[in-house]
CSV table of C-alpha atoms and ligand atoms in Angstrom, one decimal:
chain,number,residue,atom,x,y,z
G,1,MET,CA,23.9,84.7,-159.1
G,2,LYS,CA,21.9,81.5,-158.2
G,3,TYR,CA,18.9,80.1,-156.7
G,4,LEU,CA,18.4,76.8,-155.1
G,5,ILE,CA,15.2,75.8,-153.2
G,6,ASP,CA,15.2,74.9,-149.9
G,7,THR,CA,12.4,72.0,-149.4
G,8,ALA,CA,12.9,68.3,-149.4
G,9,ASN,CA,8.7,68.5,-151.0
G,10,ILE,CA,8.9,65.8,-153.9
G,11,GLY,CA,5.7,68.1,-155.8
G,12,MET,CA,7.4,71.4,-155.2
G,13,ILE,CA,10.4,70.5,-156.2
G,14,GLU,CA,9.2,69.1,-159.3
G,15,LYS,CA,6.9,72.7,-159.7
G,16,CYS,CA,10.1,75.0,-159.0
G,17,ASN,CA,13.1,72.8,-161.0
G,18,ASP,CA,10.1,72.7,-164.3
G,19,LEU,CA,9.2,76.7,-164.1
G,20,LEU,CA,11.9,78.4,-162.5
G,21,PRO,CA,15.7,78.3,-163.0
G,22,ILE,CA,16.8,76.8,-159.9
G,23,ALA,CA,20.0,75.7,-159.9
G,24,GLY,CA,19.4,73.2,-156.8
G,25,VAL,CA,17.9,71.7,-153.4
G,26,THR,CA,18.8,72.4,-150.2
G,27,SER,CA,17.3,70.1,-146.8
G,28,ASN,CA,18.0,69.7,-143.1
G,29,PRO,CA,16.4,67.4,-140.3
G,30,SER,CA,13.8,70.5,-139.7
G,31,ILE,CA,12.6,70.6,-143.9
G,32,ILE,CA,12.8,67.1,-143.8
G,33,LYS,CA,10.5,66.4,-141.1
G,34,LYS,CA,7.4,68.6,-142.7
G,35,GLU,CA,7.4,65.3,-145.3
G,36,GLY,CA,7.2,62.8,-142.7
G,37,LYS,CA,8.8,59.8,-141.5
G,38,ILE,CA,10.2,59.4,-145.9
G,39,ASP,CA,11.9,56.6,-147.1
G,40,PHE,CA,15.0,59.1,-147.3
G,41,PHE,CA,18.1,57.6,-149.4
G,42,ASN,CA,14.9,56.9,-152.0
G,43,HIS,CA,13.5,60.1,-151.7
G,44,PHE,CA,16.8,62.2,-152.1
G,45,LYS,CA,17.5,59.9,-155.2
G,46,LYS,CA,14.1,61.3,-156.6
G,47,ILE,CA,15.2,64.6,-155.9
G,48,ARG,CA,18.3,63.8,-158.1
G,49,GLN,CA,16.4,62.4,-160.5
G,50,ILE,CA,14.1,65.2,-161.0
G,51,ILE,CA,16.7,68.1,-160.6
G,52,GLY,CA,19.5,65.8,-162.6
G,53,SER,CA,23.3,65.8,-162.5
G,54,ALA,CA,24.0,69.3,-163.5
G,55,LYS,CA,22.5,71.0,-160.4
G,56,THR,CA,23.6,70.3,-156.5
G,57,LEU,CA,21.8,68.4,-153.9
G,58,HIS,CA,22.6,69.6,-150.5
G,59,MET,CA,21.9,67.0,-147.7
G,60,GLN,CA,22.9,67.2,-143.7
G,61,ILE,CA,24.4,64.9,-141.5
G,62,LEU,CA,23.2,64.9,-137.8
G,63,ALA,CA,26.4,63.1,-136.2
G,64,GLN,CA,27.9,66.1,-133.8
G,65,ASP,CA,31.8,64.5,-133.3
G,66,SER,CA,33.6,64.7,-136.4
G,67,GLU,CA,34.3,60.7,-136.9
G,68,GLY,CA,30.4,60.4,-136.7
G,69,ILE,CA,29.9,63.1,-139.1
G,70,ILE,CA,32.2,61.3,-141.7
G,71,LYS,CA,30.5,58.1,-141.4
G,72,GLU,CA,27.1,59.5,-142.0
G,73,ALA,CA,28.6,61.5,-145.1
G,74,HIS,CA,30.2,58.3,-146.7
G,75,THR,CA,27.0,56.8,-146.1
G,76,ILE,CA,24.8,59.3,-147.7
G,77,LEU,CA,27.4,59.4,-150.6
G,78,GLU,CA,27.1,56.0,-150.7
G,79,ASN,CA,23.0,55.5,-150.6
G,80,VAL,CA,22.1,58.9,-152.8
G,81,ASP,CA,25.2,59.6,-155.3
G,82,LYS,CA,28.7,60.7,-154.6
G,83,ASN,CA,28.2,63.8,-156.0
G,84,VAL,CA,26.1,65.7,-153.0
G,85,PHE,CA,27.2,68.1,-151.3
G,86,ILE,CA,27.2,66.9,-146.9
G,87,LYS,CA,26.3,69.8,-144.8
G,88,VAL,CA,28.1,70.3,-141.8
G,89,PRO,CA,27.5,72.6,-139.2
G,90,ALA,CA,30.4,75.0,-138.1
G,91,THR,CA,31.2,74.0,-134.7
G,92,PRO,CA,34.6,73.2,-134.0
G,93,GLN,CA,34.4,69.3,-134.5
G,94,GLY,CA,32.1,70.2,-138.2
G,95,LEU,CA,35.3,72.2,-139.0
G,96,LYS,CA,37.5,69.2,-138.6
G,97,ALA,CA,35.2,67.1,-140.6
G,98,ILE,CA,34.9,69.5,-143.2
G,99,ARG,CA,38.9,69.7,-143.3
G,100,LEU,CA,39.1,65.7,-143.5
G,101,LEU,CA,36.4,65.3,-146.2
G,102,LYS,CA,37.7,68.2,-148.6
G,103,GLN,CA,41.2,65.8,-148.2
G,104,GLU,CA,39.1,63.2,-149.6
G,105,ASN,CA,37.7,65.5,-152.4
G,106,ILE,CA,33.8,65.4,-150.8
G,107,GLY,CA,31.7,68.1,-151.7
G,108,VAL,CA,31.0,70.2,-148.1
G,109,THR,CA,28.7,72.7,-147.4
G,110,ALA,CA,29.1,74.5,-144.3
G,111,THR,CA,26.0,75.6,-142.5
G,112,ALA,CA,24.2,76.9,-139.6
G,113,VAL,CA,26.5,80.1,-139.6
G,114,TYR,CA,25.5,82.7,-137.3
G,115,THR,CA,28.9,84.9,-136.8
G,116,LYS,CA,31.5,85.9,-139.0
G,117,THR,CA,34.4,83.5,-137.1
G,118,GLN,CA,32.5,80.5,-138.2
G,119,GLY,CA,31.8,81.8,-142.0
G,120,LEU,CA,35.9,82.4,-142.5
G,121,MET,CA,37.2,79.3,-140.7
G,122,ALA,CA,35.1,77.3,-142.8
G,123,MET,CA,36.2,78.9,-146.1
G,124,GLU,CA,40.1,78.2,-144.4
G,125,ALA,CA,38.7,74.5,-144.0
G,126,GLY,CA,38.1,74.1,-147.9
G,127,ALA,CA,33.9,73.9,-147.3
G,128,ASP,CA,32.7,74.6,-151.5
G,129,TYR,CA,29.5,76.7,-149.5
G,130,ILE,CA,29.0,78.6,-146.4
G,131,ALA,CA,25.6,79.2,-145.2
G,132,PRO,CA,25.1,82.1,-143.4
G,133,TYR,CA,21.5,81.9,-141.8
G,134,PHE,CA,20.5,85.5,-142.5
G,135,ASN,CA,16.9,85.3,-141.0
G,136,ARG,CA,17.7,83.8,-137.5
G,137,MET,CA,20.9,86.4,-137.5
G,138,GLU,CA,18.9,89.1,-137.8
G,139,ASN,CA,16.2,87.4,-135.1
G,140,LEU,CA,19.5,87.8,-132.8
G,141,ASP,CA,20.3,91.7,-134.0
G,142,ILE,CA,23.5,89.8,-135.7
G,143,ASP,CA,24.1,92.5,-139.3
G,144,ALA,CA,23.4,89.0,-141.5
G,145,ALA,CA,24.1,91.9,-144.6
G,146,ASP,CA,27.6,93.2,-142.8
G,147,THR,CA,28.3,89.6,-142.3
G,148,ILE,CA,27.6,88.8,-146.1
G,149,ALA,CA,29.3,92.1,-147.1
G,150,ASP,CA,32.7,90.7,-145.2
G,151,PHE,CA,32.7,87.1,-146.4
G,152,ALA,CA,32.1,88.4,-150.0
G,153,GLU,CA,35.0,90.6,-149.8
G,154,MET,CA,37.8,87.9,-148.2
G,155,ILE,CA,36.6,85.6,-150.8
G,156,ALA,CA,37.7,88.4,-153.0
G,157,VAL,CA,40.8,89.5,-151.3
G,158,TYR,CA,42.1,86.5,-150.7
G,159,GLY,CA,41.0,83.9,-153.5
G,160,TYR,CA,39.4,81.3,-151.7
G,161,GLU,CA,37.3,79.2,-153.7
G,162,THR,CA,33.9,79.2,-151.4
G,163,GLN,CA,30.9,80.5,-152.3
G,164,ILE,CA,28.3,82.4,-149.9
G,165,LEU,CA,24.8,80.4,-150.0
G,166,ALA,CA,22.5,82.6,-147.9
G,167,ALA,CA,20.0,80.5,-146.1
G,168,SER,CA,17.3,81.5,-143.5
G,169,PHE,CA,14.8,83.8,-145.6
G,170,LYS,CA,11.3,84.8,-144.4
G,171,ASN,CA,11.2,87.3,-147.0
G,172,ILE,CA,12.8,87.8,-150.4
G,173,ALA,CA,13.8,91.4,-149.8
G,174,GLN,CA,16.1,89.5,-147.3
G,175,VAL,CA,17.1,86.7,-150.4
G,176,ASN,CA,18.1,90.6,-152.5
G,177,THR,CA,19.9,91.6,-150.0
G,178,ALA,CA,21.8,89.0,-149.4
G,179,PHE,CA,22.8,88.6,-153.8
G,180,LYS,CA,23.8,92.9,-153.4
G,181,CYS,CA,26.1,92.2,-150.4
G,182,GLY,CA,27.6,89.2,-152.5
G,183,ALA,CA,26.0,86.3,-151.8
G,184,GLN,CA,27.0,84.1,-155.2
G,185,THR,CA,24.1,81.8,-154.0
G,186,ALA,CA,20.8,81.7,-152.2
G,187,THR,CA,19.0,79.3,-150.8
G,188,VAL,CA,14.9,80.0,-150.9
G,189,ALA,CA,11.8,78.1,-149.2
G,190,PRO,CA,9.7,78.0,-152.6
G,191,ASP,CA,6.5,79.5,-151.0
G,192,ILE,CA,9.0,82.7,-150.6
G,193,LEU,CA,10.2,82.8,-154.0
G,194,LEU,CA,6.9,82.3,-155.7
G,195,ALA,CA,5.3,84.9,-153.3
G,196,ALA,CA,7.3,87.2,-155.4
G,197,PHE,CA,5.7,86.6,-158.2
G,198,ALA,CA,1.9,87.0,-156.5
G,199,VAL,CA,2.2,90.9,-156.8
G,200,PRO,CA,-1.7,91.6,-158.2
G,201,SER,CA,-0.5,93.9,-160.9
G,202,ILE,CA,1.8,90.9,-162.5
G,203,GLN,CA,-1.1,88.9,-163.7
G,204,LYS,CA,-3.1,92.2,-164.3
G,205,ALA,CA,-0.6,93.2,-166.8
G,206,VAL,CA,-0.4,90.3,-168.3
G,207,ASP,CA,-4.9,90.1,-168.8
G,208,ASP,CA,-4.6,93.2,-170.0
G,209,PHE,CA,-2.3,92.8,-172.7
G,210,ASP,CA,-4.4,89.6,-173.4
G,211,ALA,CA,-8.1,91.8,-173.3
G,212,ASP,CA,-6.1,93.8,-175.8
G,213,TRP,CA,-5.4,91.7,-178.4
G,214,GLN,CA,-8.6,90.0,-178.4
G,215,GLU,CA,-10.0,93.0,-178.9
G,216,THR,CA,-8.0,93.6,-182.0
G,217,PHE,CA,-7.8,89.7,-183.3
G,218,GLY,CA,-10.8,88.5,-182.0
G,219,ASP,CA,-9.8,84.4,-180.9
G,220,ILE,CA,-7.0,84.1,-184.0
G,221,SER,CA,-4.0,83.3,-181.9
G,222,ILE,CA,-0.3,84.7,-183.2
G,223,CYS,CA,0.2,81.1,-184.4
G,224,ASP,CA,-2.7,81.2,-186.8
G,225,LEU,CA,-1.4,84.1,-188.4
G,226,LYS,CA,1.8,82.7,-189.9
P,1,LIG,O1,19.0,76.5,-145.0
P,1,LIG,C1,18.8,76.7,-144.0
P,1,LIG,C2,17.5,77.0,-143.6
P,1,LIG,O2,17.0,76.1,-143.7
P,1,LIG,C3,17.1,77.4,-142.3
P,1,LIG,O3,16.1,78.4,-142.7
P,1,LIG,O4,13.8,79.0,-142.1
P,1,LIG,O5,14.9,77.0,-140.6
P,1,LIG,O6,15.8,79.4,-140.6
P,1,LIG,P1,14.8,78.5,-141.0
């Protein structure tokens, strides 16, 4: 079970990478829009520098035809680094591109997955990750939990190496459901992840422990006791 963060915000990536056990960073053009007209390749090189080479970085192409997708993928790999996972929407053209990119041994994340067929075909095309859009599916009355459970079952039954990278969450309960249904990984906006720690009782518990210690030992810390 791995958490990735769905953001291109350098400050947030630094913060989450420092504090939380995250496994990587994902982005798409709508996420990049929030950062403005960034120095694209240098921005992502900086993200790679922050997260290091052991974590995964997923970047999306814009082209809609297989040839254009492959060209953009190579441009990203040449200008950021060879280990970037290329996010390709699971359209028919995208599926063709995924197959061809995998023949070159390039890491691929099939994205914009709303239906079972898209995900299953992306697995069959060799995608390393498939990204079902949990909240967007629920908005359309598509059963995201059932879809993810089916993907997990097919991966287990047929031995695909594809991992489910659940995405598009509006709250942490959806994230937990995705994991429960068998998603190995999930990419979550930092504010949703951090909100899970904003339950007032958590800080109150910490403050109560502190107050009890101080009542007992005053200003003496654990380190002072050695
Ligand atoms: O990673 C995909 C995700 O960014 C889509 O999320 O919130 O735009 O539905 P959202």
